[in-house]
PDB file of C-alpha atoms in Angstrom:
ATOM      1  CA  PRO V  46      -0.338   0.078  -0.342  1.00 50.00           C
ATOM      2  CA  GLY V  47       1.286   3.836   0.019  1.00 59.00           C
ATOM      3  CA  SER V  48       3.198   3.147  -3.880  1.00 60.00           C
ATOM      4  CA  GLU V  49       0.565   2.581  -6.107  1.00 70.00           C
ATOM      5  CA  GLY V  50       1.399   3.948  -9.657  1.00 78.00           C
ATOM      6  CA  ALA V  51       5.525   3.883  -8.675  1.00 87.00           C
ATOM      7  CA  LEU V  52       6.907   4.676 -11.658  1.00 85.00           C
ATOM      8  CA  ASP V  53      10.787   2.945 -12.508  1.00 90.00           C
ATOM      9  CA  PRO V  54      11.529   0.648  -8.754  1.00 94.00           C
ATOM     10  CA  ARG V  55      14.203  -0.488  -8.252  1.00 94.00           C
ATOM     11  CA  PHE V  56      16.150  -2.826  -4.790  1.00 96.00           C
ATOM     12  CA  SER V  57      18.373  -1.054  -3.566  1.00 97.00           C
ATOM     13  CA  PRO V  58      22.018  -3.493  -3.850  1.00 96.00           C
ATOM     14  CA  ASP V  59      21.617  -5.015  -0.533  1.00 94.00           C
ATOM     15  CA  GLY V  60      17.767  -6.281  -1.116  1.00 94.00           C
ATOM     16  CA  ARG V  61      17.227  -4.289   1.704  1.00 94.00           C
ATOM     17  CA  ALA V  62      15.318  -0.995   0.655  1.00 96.00           C
ATOM     18  CA  LEU V  63      13.213  -0.302  -2.769  1.00 96.00           C
ATOM     19  CA  ALA V  64      12.912   3.546  -4.965  1.00 96.00           C
ATOM     20  CA  TYR V  65      11.126   4.476  -6.975  1.00 96.00           C
ATOM     21  CA  VAL V  66       9.350   7.534  -8.114  1.00 93.00           C
ATOM     22  CA  LYS V  67       5.704   8.867  -8.099  1.00 92.00           C
ATOM     23  CA  ARG V  68       4.524  12.155  -8.754  1.00 88.00           C
ATOM     24  CA  GLY V  69       7.636  13.570  -9.507  1.00 89.00           C
ATOM     25  CA  ASP V  70       9.300  12.850  -6.520  1.00 94.00           C
ATOM     26  CA  LEU V  71      11.809   9.968  -5.419  1.00 96.00           C
ATOM     27  CA  TYR V  72      10.695   7.967  -2.279  1.00 96.00           C
ATOM     28  CA  VAL V  73      11.398   4.930  -0.417  1.00 96.00           C
ATOM     29  CA  ARG V  74      11.338   2.285   1.995  1.00 95.00           C
ATOM     30  CA  ALA V  75      12.929  -0.837   3.040  1.00 93.00           C
ATOM     31  CA  VAL V  76      11.611  -3.994   2.441  1.00 91.00           C
ATOM     32  CA  PRO V  77       9.785  -6.008   3.259  1.00 89.00           C
ATOM     33  CA  GLY V  78       7.107  -3.517   4.745  1.00 86.00           C
ATOM     34  CA  GLY V  79       8.757  -0.683   5.055  1.00 89.00           C
ATOM     35  CA  THR V  80       7.721   3.194   6.090  1.00 91.00           C
ATOM     36  CA  GLU V  81       7.574   4.731   2.546  1.00 92.00           C
ATOM     37  CA  ARG V  82       9.735   8.398   3.022  1.00 94.00           C
ATOM     38  CA  ARG V  83       9.472  10.741   0.358  1.00 94.00           C
ATOM     39  CA  LEU V  84      13.143  11.867  -0.961  1.00 95.00           C
ATOM     40  CA  THR V  85      12.530  14.925  -3.230  1.00 95.00           C
ATOM     41  CA  ARG V  86      10.190  17.554  -3.331  1.00 92.00           C
ATOM     42  CA  ALA V  87       9.933  18.476  -6.802  1.00 85.00           C
ATOM     43  CA  ARG V  88       9.710  22.113  -7.099  1.00 85.00           C
ATOM     44  CA  GLY V  89       7.364  22.868  -9.292  1.00 83.00           C
ATOM     45  CA  ARG V  90       4.687  21.797 -12.089  1.00 83.00           C
ATOM     46  CA  ASP V  91       7.151  20.783 -14.412  1.00 81.00           C
ATOM     47  CA  VAL V  92       9.600  20.002 -12.406  1.00 87.00           C
ATOM     48  CA  THR V  93      10.645  15.522 -11.495  1.00 87.00           C
ATOM     49  CA  ASN V  94      13.018  14.251  -9.387  1.00 92.00           C
ATOM     50  CA  GLY V  95      14.179  10.926 -10.767  1.00 90.00           C
ATOM     51  CA  LEU V  96      13.759  10.162 -14.072  1.00 84.00           C
ATOM     52  CA  ALA V  97      14.892  10.244 -17.582  1.00 79.00           C
ATOM     53  CA  GLU V  98      13.866  13.073 -19.513  1.00 73.00           C
ATOM     54  CA  PHE V  99      12.792  13.144 -23.044  1.00 66.00           C
ATOM     55  CA  VAL V 100      15.915  13.600 -25.422  1.00 67.00           C
ATOM     56  CA  ALA V 101      18.383  11.110 -22.371  1.00 69.00           C
ATOM     57  CA  GLN V 102      15.680   8.401 -23.592  1.00 66.00           C
ATOM     58  CA  GLU V 103      15.999   9.024 -26.207  1.00 69.00           C
ATOM     59  CA  GLU V 104      19.392  10.712 -28.095  1.00 69.00           C
ATOM     60  CA  MET V 105      21.357   9.114 -24.774  1.00 73.00           C
ATOM     61  CA  ASP V 106      19.569   5.603 -24.250  1.00 73.00           C
ATOM     62  CA  ARG V 107      19.325   6.579 -20.625  1.00 76.00           C
ATOM     63  CA  ASP V 108      16.713   6.000 -19.169  1.00 78.00           C
ATOM     64  CA  GLU V 109      17.182   5.778 -15.600  1.00 83.00           C
ATOM     65  CA  GLY V 110      17.168   8.522 -13.257  1.00 89.00           C
ATOM     66  CA  TYR V 111      18.237   7.195  -9.942  1.00 94.00           C
ATOM     67  CA  TRP V 112      21.774   5.087  -9.448  1.00 95.00           C
ATOM     68  CA  TRP V 113      21.671   3.026  -5.487  1.00 97.00           C
ATOM     69  CA  SER V 114      25.942   3.919  -4.202  1.00 96.00           C
ATOM     70  CA  PRO V 115      26.819   0.527  -4.068  1.00 96.00           C
ATOM     71  CA  ASP V 116      26.797   0.454  -0.868  1.00 95.00           C
ATOM     72  CA  GLY V 117      23.065   0.810  -0.991  1.00 93.00           C
ATOM     73  CA  ARG V 118      23.362   3.432   1.949  1.00 93.00           C
ATOM     74  CA  ARG V 119      22.975   6.634  -1.160  1.00 95.00           C
ATOM     75  CA  ILE V 120      20.472   7.203  -3.797  1.00 97.00           C
ATOM     76  CA  ALA V 121      21.763  10.420  -6.667  1.00 95.00           C
ATOM     77  CA  TYR V 122      19.573  11.192  -8.823  1.00 95.00           C
ATOM     78  CA  ALA V 123      18.797  13.922 -11.252  1.00 90.00           C
ATOM     79  CA  GLU V 124      16.301  17.204 -11.582  1.00 90.00           C
ATOM     80  CA  VAL V 125      14.747  18.355 -14.555  1.00 86.00           C
ATOM     81  CA  ASP V 126      13.014  21.341 -15.293  1.00 85.00           C
ATOM     82  CA  GLU V 127      10.888  21.771 -18.430  1.00 75.00           C
ATOM     83  CA  SER V 128       9.208  24.239 -17.875  1.00 74.00           C
ATOM     84  CA  ALA V 129      10.270  25.430 -21.256  1.00 72.00           C
ATOM     85  CA  VAL V 130      10.284  22.774 -23.638  1.00 71.00           C
ATOM     86  CA  GLU V 131       7.273  23.398 -25.268  1.00 70.00           C
ATOM     87  CA  ARG V 132       4.660  20.521 -24.677  1.00 68.00           C
ATOM     88  CA  ARG V 133       3.377  18.513 -28.606  1.00 69.00           C
ATOM     89  CA  MET V 134       1.131  16.508 -28.673  1.00 67.00           C
ATOM     90  CA  LEU V 135       1.311  12.792 -29.354  1.00 64.00           C
ATOM     91  CA  SER V 136      -0.127  10.072 -30.391  1.00 65.00           C
ATOM     92  CA  THR V 137       0.108   6.809 -28.527  1.00 63.00           C
ATOM     93  CA  ARG V 138      -0.904   2.920 -29.450  1.00 59.00           C
ATOM     94  CA  ARG V 139      -4.529   1.594 -27.195  1.00 57.00           C
ATOM     95  CA  ALA V 140      -2.793  -2.180 -26.262  1.00 53.00           C
ATOM     96  CA  ARG V 141      -6.355  -3.394 -25.908  1.00 57.00           C
ATOM     97  CA  ARG V 142      -8.310  -1.389 -29.275  1.00 62.00           C
ATOM     98  CA  GLY V 143      -4.912  -0.532 -31.509  1.00 60.00           C
ATOM     99  CA  ARG V 144      -6.962   2.326 -32.032  1.00 61.00           C
ATOM    100  CA  ALA V 145      -4.912   5.987 -30.960  1.00 61.00           C
ATOM    101  CA  ARG V 146      -4.615   8.010 -28.811  1.00 62.00           C
ATOM    102  CA  ARG V 147      -3.584  12.512 -28.052  1.00 60.00           C
ATOM    103  CA  ALA V 148      -2.275  13.455 -25.015  1.00 60.00           C
ATOM    104  CA  PRO V 149       0.003  15.727 -24.456  1.00 59.00           C
ATOM    105  CA  THR V 150       4.060  15.452 -23.990  1.00 62.00           C
ATOM    106  CA  ARG V 151       6.923  17.625 -23.366  1.00 60.00           C
ATOM    107  CA  ALA V 152       9.051  17.134 -26.277  1.00 60.00           C
ATOM    108  CA  PRO V 153      11.484  19.029 -28.339  1.00 58.00           C
ATOM    109  CA  ALA V 154       9.729  19.465 -31.790  1.00 62.00           C
ATOM    110  CA  ARG V 155      13.599  21.281 -32.331  1.00 62.00           C
ATOM    111  CA  PRO V 156      16.032  22.057 -31.717  1.00 60.00           C
ATOM    112  CA  THR V 157      16.177  24.638 -28.430  1.00 59.00           C
ATOM    113  CA  PRO V 158      18.629  26.834 -26.677  1.00 58.00           C
ATOM    114  CA  ARG V 159      16.911  24.861 -23.422  1.00 53.00           C
ATOM    115  CA  SER V 160      15.988  20.922 -25.099  1.00 45.00           C
ATOM    116  CA  ALA V 161      19.552  20.650 -27.470  1.00 41.00           C
TER     117      ALA V 161
END
């Protein structure tokens, strides 16, 4: 309970904790049965902590936005502010019915000072 909607869940190297991103912030909980602890507080609606931005995913083949230290005691994370990146409508496919659906996504259509 409490981790519904979690993105990119990953265990610490020692297997004693689970980190994940939820609603744009990074969380961790001890396993099994630990209490959820919020590690970050996003500074705005278009800011995320712990998620790879579009350019990192698409152009650099980097899907991670946070990294456990080898001993599992610390986490480094990316803070991404996409407020200056234009919002575009992109079509996606629905898995069940095969119908296209449009969703607003922050992705640069052309190189800009904030997206390059």
